[in-house]
Tab-separated table of C-alpha atoms in Angstrom:
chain	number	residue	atom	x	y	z
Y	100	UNK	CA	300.195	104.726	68.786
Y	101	UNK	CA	303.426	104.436	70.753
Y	102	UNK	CA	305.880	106.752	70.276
Y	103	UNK	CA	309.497	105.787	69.236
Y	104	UNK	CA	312.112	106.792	72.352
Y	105	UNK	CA	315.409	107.066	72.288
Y	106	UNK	CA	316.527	106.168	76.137
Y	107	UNK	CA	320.486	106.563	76.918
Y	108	UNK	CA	322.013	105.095	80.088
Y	109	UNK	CA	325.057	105.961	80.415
Y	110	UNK	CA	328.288	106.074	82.830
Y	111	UNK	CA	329.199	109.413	84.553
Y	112	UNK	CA	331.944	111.192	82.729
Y	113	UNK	CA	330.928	109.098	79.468
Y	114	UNK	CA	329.525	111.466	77.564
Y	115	UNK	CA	326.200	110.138	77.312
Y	116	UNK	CA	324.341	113.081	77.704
Y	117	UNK	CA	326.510	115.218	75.147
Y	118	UNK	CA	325.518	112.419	72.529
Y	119	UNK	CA	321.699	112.098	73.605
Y	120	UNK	CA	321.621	115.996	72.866
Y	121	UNK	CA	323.670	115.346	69.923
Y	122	UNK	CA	321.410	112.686	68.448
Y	123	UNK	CA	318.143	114.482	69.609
Y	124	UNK	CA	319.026	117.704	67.560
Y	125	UNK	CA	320.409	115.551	64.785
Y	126	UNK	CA	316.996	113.839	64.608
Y	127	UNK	CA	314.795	117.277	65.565
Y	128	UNK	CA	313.205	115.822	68.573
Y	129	UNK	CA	313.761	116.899	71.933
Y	130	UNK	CA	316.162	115.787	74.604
Y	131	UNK	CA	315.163	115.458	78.079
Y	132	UNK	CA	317.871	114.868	80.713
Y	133	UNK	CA	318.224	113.425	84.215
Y	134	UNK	CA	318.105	117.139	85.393
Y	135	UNK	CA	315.367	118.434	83.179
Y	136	UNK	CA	313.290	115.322	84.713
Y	137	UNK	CA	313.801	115.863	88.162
Y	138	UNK	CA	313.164	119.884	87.527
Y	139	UNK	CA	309.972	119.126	85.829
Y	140	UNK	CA	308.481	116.365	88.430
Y	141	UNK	CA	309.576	119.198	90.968
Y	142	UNK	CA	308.494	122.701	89.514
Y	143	UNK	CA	305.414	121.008	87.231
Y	144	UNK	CA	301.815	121.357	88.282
Y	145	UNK	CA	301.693	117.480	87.288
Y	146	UNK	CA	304.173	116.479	89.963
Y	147	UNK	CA	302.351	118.485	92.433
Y	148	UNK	CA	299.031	116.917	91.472
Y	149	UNK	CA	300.466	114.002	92.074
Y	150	UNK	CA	302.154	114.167	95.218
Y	151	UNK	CA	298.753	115.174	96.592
Y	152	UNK	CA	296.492	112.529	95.040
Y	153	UNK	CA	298.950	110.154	96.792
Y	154	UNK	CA	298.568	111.806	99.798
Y	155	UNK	CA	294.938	111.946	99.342
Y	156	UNK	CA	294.766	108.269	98.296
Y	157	UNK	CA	297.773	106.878	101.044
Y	158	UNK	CA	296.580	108.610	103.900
Y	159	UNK	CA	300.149	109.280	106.330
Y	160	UNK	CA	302.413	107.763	103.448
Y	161	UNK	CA	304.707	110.641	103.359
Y	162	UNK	CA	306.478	110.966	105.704
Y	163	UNK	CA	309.312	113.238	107.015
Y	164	UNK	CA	312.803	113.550	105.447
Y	165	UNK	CA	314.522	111.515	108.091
Y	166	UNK	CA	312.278	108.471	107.130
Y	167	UNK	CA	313.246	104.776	106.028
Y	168	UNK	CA	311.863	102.203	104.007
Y	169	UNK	CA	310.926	99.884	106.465
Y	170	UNK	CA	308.725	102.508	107.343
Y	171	UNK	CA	306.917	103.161	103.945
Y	172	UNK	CA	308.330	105.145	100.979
Y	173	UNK	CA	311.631	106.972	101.226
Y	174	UNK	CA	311.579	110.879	99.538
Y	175	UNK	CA	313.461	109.136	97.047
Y	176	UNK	CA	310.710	106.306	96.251
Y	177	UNK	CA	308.355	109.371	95.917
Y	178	UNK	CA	311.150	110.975	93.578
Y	179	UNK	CA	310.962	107.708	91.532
Y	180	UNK	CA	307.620	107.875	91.381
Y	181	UNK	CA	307.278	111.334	90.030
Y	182	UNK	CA	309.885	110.847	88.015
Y	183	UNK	CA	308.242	107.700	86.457
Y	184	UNK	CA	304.804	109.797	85.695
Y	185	UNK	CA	307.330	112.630	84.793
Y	186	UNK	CA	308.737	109.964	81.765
Y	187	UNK	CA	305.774	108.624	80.994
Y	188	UNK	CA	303.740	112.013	80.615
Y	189	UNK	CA	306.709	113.018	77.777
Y	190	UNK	CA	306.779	109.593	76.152
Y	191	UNK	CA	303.577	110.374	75.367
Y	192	UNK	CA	303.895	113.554	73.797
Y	193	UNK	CA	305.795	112.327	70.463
Y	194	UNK	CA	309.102	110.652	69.916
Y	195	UNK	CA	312.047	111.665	71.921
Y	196	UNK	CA	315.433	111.280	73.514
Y	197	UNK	CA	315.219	110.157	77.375
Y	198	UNK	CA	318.892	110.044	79.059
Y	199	UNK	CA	319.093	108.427	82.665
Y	200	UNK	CA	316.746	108.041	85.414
Y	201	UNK	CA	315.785	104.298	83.712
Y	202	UNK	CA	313.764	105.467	80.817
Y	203	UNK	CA	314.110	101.930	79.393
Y	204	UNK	CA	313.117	100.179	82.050
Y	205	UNK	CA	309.959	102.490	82.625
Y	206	UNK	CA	308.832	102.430	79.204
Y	207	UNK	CA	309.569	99.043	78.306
Y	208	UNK	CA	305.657	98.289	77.827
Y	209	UNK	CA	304.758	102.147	77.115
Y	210	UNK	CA	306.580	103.063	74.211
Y	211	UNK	CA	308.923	101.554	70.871
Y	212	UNK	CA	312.471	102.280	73.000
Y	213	UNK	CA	315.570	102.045	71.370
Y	214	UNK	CA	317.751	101.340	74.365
Y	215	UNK	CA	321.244	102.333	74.302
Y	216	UNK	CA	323.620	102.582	76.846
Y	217	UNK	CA	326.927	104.510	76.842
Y	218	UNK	CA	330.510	103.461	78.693
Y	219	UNK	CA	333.845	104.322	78.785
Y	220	UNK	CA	337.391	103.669	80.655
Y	221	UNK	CA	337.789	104.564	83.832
Y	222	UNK	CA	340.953	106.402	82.395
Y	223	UNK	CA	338.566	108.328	79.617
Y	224	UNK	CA	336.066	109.178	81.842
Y	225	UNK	CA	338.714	110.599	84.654
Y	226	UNK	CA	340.141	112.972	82.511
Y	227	UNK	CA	336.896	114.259	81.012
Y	228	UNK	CA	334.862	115.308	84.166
Y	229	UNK	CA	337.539	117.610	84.778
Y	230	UNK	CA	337.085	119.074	81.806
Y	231	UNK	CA	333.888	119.512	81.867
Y	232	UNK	CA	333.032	119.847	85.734
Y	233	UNK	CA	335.718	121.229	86.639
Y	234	UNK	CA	338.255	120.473	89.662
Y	235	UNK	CA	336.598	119.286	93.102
Y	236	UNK	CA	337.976	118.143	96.360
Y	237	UNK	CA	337.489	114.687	95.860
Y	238	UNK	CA	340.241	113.380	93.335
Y	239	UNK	CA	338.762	112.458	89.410
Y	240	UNK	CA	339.019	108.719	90.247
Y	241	UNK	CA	336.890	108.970	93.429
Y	242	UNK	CA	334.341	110.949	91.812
Y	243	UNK	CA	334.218	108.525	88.939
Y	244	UNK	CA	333.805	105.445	91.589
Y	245	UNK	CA	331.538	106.991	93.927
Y	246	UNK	CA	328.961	107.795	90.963
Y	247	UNK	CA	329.642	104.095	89.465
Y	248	UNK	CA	328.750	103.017	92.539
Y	249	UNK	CA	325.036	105.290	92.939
Y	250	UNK	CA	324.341	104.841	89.589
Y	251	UNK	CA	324.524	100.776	89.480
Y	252	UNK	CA	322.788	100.610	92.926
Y	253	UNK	CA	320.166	102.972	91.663
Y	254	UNK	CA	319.259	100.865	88.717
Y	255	UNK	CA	319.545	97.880	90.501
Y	256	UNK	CA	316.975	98.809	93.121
Y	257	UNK	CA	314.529	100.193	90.686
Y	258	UNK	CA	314.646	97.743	87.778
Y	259	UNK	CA	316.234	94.584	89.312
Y	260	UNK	CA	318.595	94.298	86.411
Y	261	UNK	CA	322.469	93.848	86.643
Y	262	UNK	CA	324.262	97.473	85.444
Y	263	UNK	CA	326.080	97.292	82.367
Y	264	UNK	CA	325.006	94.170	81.265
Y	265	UNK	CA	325.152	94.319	77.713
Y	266	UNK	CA	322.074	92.552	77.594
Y	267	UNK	CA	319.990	95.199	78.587
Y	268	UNK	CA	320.214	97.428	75.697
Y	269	UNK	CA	319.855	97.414	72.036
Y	270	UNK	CA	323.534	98.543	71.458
Y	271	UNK	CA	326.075	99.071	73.415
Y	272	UNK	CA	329.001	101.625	72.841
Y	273	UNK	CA	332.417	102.758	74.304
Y	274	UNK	CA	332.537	106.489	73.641
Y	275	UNK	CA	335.918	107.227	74.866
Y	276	UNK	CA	337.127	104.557	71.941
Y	277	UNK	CA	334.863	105.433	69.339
Y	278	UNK	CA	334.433	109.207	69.984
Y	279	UNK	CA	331.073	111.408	71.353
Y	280	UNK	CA	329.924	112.424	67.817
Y	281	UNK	CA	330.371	108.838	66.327
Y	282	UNK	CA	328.498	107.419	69.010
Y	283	UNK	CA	325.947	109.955	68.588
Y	284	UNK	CA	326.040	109.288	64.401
Y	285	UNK	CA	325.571	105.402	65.036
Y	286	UNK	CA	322.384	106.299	67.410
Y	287	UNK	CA	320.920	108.883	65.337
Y	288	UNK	CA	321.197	106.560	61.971
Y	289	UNK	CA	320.450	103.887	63.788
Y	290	UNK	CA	317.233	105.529	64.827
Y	291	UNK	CA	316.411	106.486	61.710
Y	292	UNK	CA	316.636	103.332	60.319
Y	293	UNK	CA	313.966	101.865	63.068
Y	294	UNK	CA	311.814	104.508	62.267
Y	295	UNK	CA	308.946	104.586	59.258
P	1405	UNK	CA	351.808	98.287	60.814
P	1406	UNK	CA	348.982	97.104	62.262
P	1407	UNK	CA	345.640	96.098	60.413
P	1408	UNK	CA	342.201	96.730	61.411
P	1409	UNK	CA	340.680	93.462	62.924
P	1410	UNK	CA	337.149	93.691	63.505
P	1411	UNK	CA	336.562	91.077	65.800
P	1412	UNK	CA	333.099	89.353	66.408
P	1413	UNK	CA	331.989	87.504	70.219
P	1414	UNK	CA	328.585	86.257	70.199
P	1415	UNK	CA	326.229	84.380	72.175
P	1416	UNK	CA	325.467	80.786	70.564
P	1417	UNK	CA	322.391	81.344	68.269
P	1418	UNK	CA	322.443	85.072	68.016
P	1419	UNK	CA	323.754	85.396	64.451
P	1420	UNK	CA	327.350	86.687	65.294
P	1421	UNK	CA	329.023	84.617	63.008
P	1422	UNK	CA	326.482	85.601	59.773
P	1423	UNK	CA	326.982	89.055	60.898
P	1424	UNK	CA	330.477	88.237	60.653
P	1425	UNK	CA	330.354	87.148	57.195
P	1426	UNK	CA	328.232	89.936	55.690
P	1427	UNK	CA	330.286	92.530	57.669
P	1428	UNK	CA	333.201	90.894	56.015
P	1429	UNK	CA	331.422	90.455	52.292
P	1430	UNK	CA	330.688	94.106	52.220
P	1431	UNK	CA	333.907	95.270	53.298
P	1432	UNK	CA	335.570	92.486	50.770
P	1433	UNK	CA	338.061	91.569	53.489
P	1434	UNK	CA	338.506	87.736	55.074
P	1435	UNK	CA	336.205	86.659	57.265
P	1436	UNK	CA	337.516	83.768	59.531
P	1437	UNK	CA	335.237	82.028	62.324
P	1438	UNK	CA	335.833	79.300	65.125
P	1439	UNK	CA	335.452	76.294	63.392
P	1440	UNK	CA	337.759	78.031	60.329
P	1441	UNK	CA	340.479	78.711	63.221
P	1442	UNK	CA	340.525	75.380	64.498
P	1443	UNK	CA	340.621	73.631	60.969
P	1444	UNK	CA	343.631	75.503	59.946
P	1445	UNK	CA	345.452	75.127	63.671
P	1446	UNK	CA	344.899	71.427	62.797
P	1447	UNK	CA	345.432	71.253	59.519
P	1448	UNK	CA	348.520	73.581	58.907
P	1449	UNK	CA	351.718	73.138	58.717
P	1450	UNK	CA	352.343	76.061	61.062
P	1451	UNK	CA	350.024	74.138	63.639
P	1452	UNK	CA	351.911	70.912	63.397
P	1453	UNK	CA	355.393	73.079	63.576
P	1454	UNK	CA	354.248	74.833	66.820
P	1455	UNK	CA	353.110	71.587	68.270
P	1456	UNK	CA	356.401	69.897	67.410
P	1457	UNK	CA	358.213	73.190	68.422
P	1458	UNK	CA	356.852	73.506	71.629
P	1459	UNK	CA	357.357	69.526	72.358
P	1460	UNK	CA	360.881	70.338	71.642
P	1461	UNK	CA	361.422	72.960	73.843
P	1462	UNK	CA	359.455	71.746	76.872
P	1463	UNK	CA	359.961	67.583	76.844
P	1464	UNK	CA	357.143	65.618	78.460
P	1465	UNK	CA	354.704	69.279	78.659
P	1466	UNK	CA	352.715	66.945	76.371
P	1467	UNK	CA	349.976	64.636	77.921
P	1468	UNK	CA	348.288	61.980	77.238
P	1469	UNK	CA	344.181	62.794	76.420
P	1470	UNK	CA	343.175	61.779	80.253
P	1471	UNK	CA	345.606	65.022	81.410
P	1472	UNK	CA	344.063	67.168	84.060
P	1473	UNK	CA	345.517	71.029	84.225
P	1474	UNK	CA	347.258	70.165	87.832
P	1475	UNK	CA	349.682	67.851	85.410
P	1476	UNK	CA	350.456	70.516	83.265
P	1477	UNK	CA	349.054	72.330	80.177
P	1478	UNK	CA	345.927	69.795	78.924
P	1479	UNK	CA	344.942	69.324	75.388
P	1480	UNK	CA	342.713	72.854	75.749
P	1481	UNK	CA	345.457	74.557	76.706
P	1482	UNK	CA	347.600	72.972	73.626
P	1483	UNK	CA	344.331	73.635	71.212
P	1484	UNK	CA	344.383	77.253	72.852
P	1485	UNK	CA	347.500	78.190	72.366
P	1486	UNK	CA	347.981	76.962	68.151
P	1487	UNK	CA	344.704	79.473	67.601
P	1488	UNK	CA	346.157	81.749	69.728
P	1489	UNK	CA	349.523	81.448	67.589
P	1490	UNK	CA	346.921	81.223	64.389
P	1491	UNK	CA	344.748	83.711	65.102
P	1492	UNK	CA	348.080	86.268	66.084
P	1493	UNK	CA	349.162	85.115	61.799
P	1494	UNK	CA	345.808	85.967	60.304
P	1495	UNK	CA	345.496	89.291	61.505
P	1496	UNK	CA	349.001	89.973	60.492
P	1497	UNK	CA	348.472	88.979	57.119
P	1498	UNK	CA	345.835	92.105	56.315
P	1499	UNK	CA	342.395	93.234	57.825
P	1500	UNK	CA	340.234	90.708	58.156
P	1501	UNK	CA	336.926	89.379	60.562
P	1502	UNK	CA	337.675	87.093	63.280
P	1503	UNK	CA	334.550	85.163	64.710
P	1504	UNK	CA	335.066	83.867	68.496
P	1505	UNK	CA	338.058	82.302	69.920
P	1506	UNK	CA	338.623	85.436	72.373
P	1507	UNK	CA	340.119	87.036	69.127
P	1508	UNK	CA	339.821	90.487	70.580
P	1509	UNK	CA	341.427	89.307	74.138
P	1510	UNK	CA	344.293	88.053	71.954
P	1511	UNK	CA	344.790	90.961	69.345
P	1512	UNK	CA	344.387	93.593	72.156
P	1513	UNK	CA	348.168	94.624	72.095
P	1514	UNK	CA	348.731	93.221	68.508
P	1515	UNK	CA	346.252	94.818	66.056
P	1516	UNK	CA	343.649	97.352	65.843
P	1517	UNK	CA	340.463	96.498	66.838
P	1518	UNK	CA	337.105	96.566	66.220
P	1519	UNK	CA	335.530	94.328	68.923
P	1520	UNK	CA	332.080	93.604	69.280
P	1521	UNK	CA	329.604	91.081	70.851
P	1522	UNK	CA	326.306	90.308	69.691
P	1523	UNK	CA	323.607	88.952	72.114
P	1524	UNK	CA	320.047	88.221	71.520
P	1525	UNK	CA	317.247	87.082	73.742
P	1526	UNK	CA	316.869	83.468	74.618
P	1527	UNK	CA	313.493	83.142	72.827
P	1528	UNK	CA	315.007	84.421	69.704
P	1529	UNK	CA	317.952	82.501	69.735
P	1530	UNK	CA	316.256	79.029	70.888
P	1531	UNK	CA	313.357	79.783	67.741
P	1532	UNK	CA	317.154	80.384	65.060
P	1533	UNK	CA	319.234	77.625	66.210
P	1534	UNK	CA	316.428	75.064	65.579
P	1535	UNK	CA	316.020	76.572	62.032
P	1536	UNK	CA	319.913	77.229	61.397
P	1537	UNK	CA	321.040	74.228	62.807
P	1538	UNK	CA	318.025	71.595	62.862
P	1539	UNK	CA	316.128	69.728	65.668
P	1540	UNK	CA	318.746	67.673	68.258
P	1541	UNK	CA	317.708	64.970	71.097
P	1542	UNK	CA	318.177	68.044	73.498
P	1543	UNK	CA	315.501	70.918	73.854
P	1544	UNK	CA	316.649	74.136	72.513
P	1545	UNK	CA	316.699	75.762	75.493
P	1546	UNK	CA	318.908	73.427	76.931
P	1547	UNK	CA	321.358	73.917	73.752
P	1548	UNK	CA	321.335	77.252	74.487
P	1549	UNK	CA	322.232	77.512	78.492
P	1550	UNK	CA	324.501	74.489	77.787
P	1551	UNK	CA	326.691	76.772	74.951
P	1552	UNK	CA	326.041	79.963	77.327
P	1553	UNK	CA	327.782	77.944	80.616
P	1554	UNK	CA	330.703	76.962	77.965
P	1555	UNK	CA	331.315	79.986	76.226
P	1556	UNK	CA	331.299	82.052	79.402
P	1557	UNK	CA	333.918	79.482	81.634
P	1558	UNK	CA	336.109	79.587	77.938
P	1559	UNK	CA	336.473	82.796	77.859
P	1560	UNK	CA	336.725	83.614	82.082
P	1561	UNK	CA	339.159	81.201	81.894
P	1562	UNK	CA	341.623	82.539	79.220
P	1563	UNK	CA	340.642	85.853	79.474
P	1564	UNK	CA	340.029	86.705	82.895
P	1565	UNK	CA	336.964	88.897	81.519
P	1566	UNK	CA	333.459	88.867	82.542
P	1567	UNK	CA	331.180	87.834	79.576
P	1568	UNK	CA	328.995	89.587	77.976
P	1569	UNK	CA	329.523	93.025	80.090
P	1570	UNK	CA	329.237	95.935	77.807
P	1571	UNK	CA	332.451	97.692	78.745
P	1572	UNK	CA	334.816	94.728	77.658
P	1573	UNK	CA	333.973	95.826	74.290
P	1574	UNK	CA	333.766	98.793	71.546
P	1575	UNK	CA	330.031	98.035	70.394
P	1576	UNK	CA	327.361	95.054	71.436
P	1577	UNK	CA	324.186	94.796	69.619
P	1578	UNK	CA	321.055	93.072	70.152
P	1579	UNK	CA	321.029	91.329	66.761
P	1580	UNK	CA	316.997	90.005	67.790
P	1581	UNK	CA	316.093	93.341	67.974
P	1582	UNK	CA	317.433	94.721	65.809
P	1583	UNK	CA	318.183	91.975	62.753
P	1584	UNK	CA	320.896	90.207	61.868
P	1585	UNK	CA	321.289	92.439	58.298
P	1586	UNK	CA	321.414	95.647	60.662
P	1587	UNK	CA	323.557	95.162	62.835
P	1588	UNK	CA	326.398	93.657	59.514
P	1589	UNK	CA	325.491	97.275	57.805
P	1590	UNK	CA	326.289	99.109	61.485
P	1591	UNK	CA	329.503	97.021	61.975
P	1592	UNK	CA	330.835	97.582	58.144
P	1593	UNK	CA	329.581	101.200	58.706
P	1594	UNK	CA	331.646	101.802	61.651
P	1595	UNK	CA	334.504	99.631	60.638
P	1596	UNK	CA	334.784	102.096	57.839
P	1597	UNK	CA	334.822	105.279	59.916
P	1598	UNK	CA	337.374	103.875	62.088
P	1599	UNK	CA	339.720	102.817	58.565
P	1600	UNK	CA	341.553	105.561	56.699
């Protein structure tokens, strides 16, 4: 049976992960991360396993770090690739809460997703990544615009669909107007009420 | 003071304006939708003052029904501006539901809102329009695109906004996913949060 999923995309400095980990402990399931992902397709067995078979399988596919795509795979289309196993692999294991890395977009056939994503002002956001990351060099409003920018090129290449579209997701919310732990309250009931 | 508006944008056949309704029923507050708006701007008293009002105060701004914008203000731009003046009354008068008519783009500086904008897929809404609102010459999916292409140029126009992107509102909800009595109990559920 497929397992009901939780995914969260989210804007940086939105909050989005503070609410998936609010919702996930709420509901007493866990809460995987963009982090946690990339850690486990790096440090897990699985992720190794699989880097060789496609080795094994593409002979020469891999190639070095300074490689393009026009010729084969970037290290980040490997990345993706793990990653995608990575997501798969825990949407099997029992219901969940998957933030970033396109977990709604991979699982869209593989599991029952509730698809959320989270956004707030550019304002909102500013102010809270230095908060909670701290000063950098780069001012709050660049940091902001350069991840905006990653982020809705990122999903674009990998799922051909247009970033923050409210069409693709279930619900929609602005955390810097509603609050983190509302947001979180609306997904976790809202879950619940999906659920048998 | 200012009342809570929750305010309701919807694609055509996604249930926005039923949502609307129930949201309103359960929360035993007014609910007032397009056609609603535009019946009392015609209707009225207050309509037929404004209209006379602003022919009094800027002779000749009124054309005749073949007026193009680069003569002036047309008839849209009359119709436009009575809701506007309409829409600005009801939500002055006590919390209330406002259906379309770029309520929230109006309100946003005069009331405070709840917006939202329901979507739904284009199978589900071409299957509910032909049960809501009968069979018509034209295919359903032609209904559909035709009401998308209008709703999106009304509101770019007097809004400026890009429809149907996530961030231009509070909350959007897939009302085909997740039914049309779901997402009424998460709007009156939130509406009530945000209400003292």
């Amino acid at each position: 049976m497929k397992n009901h999923i939780l995914t969260i995309s989210r804007e940086f400095g939105s909050g989005g992960r503070t609410i998936g980990k609010q919702a996930a402990e709420q509901l007493q399931i866990p809460c995987y991360d963009s982090q946690l992902i990339q850690q486990i397709a790096q440090e897990s067995g699985f992720a190794e396993d699989y880097v060789r078979s496609a080795e094994e399988s593409t002979p020469g596919i891999v190639t070095s770090v300074f490689s393009t795509r026009a010729m084969g795979p970037t290290n980040e289309d490997y990345l993706w690739e793990i990653q995608r196993r990575v997501i798969l692999h825990l949407a099997q294991q029992g219901p969940c809460v998957i933030v970033g890395r396109c977990a709604d977009y991979i699982l869209r056939e593989e599991a029952r997703c509730l698809t959320a994503f989270i956004h707030a002002s550019l304002e909102y956001r500013m102010d809270r990544i230095v908060r909670v990351y701290g000063e950098r060099p780069e001012s709050p409003r660049q940091r902001v615009r350069d991840k905006d920018k990653k982020r809705a090129a990122y999903h674009r290449f990998y799922t051909d669909m247009k970033w923050g579209y409210a069409k693709n997701y279930h619900i929609s919310l602005d955390s810097g107007s509603l609050g983190i732990d509302r947001c979180a309250e609306i997904l976790t009931s809202l879950y619940r009420s999906l659920t048998p």
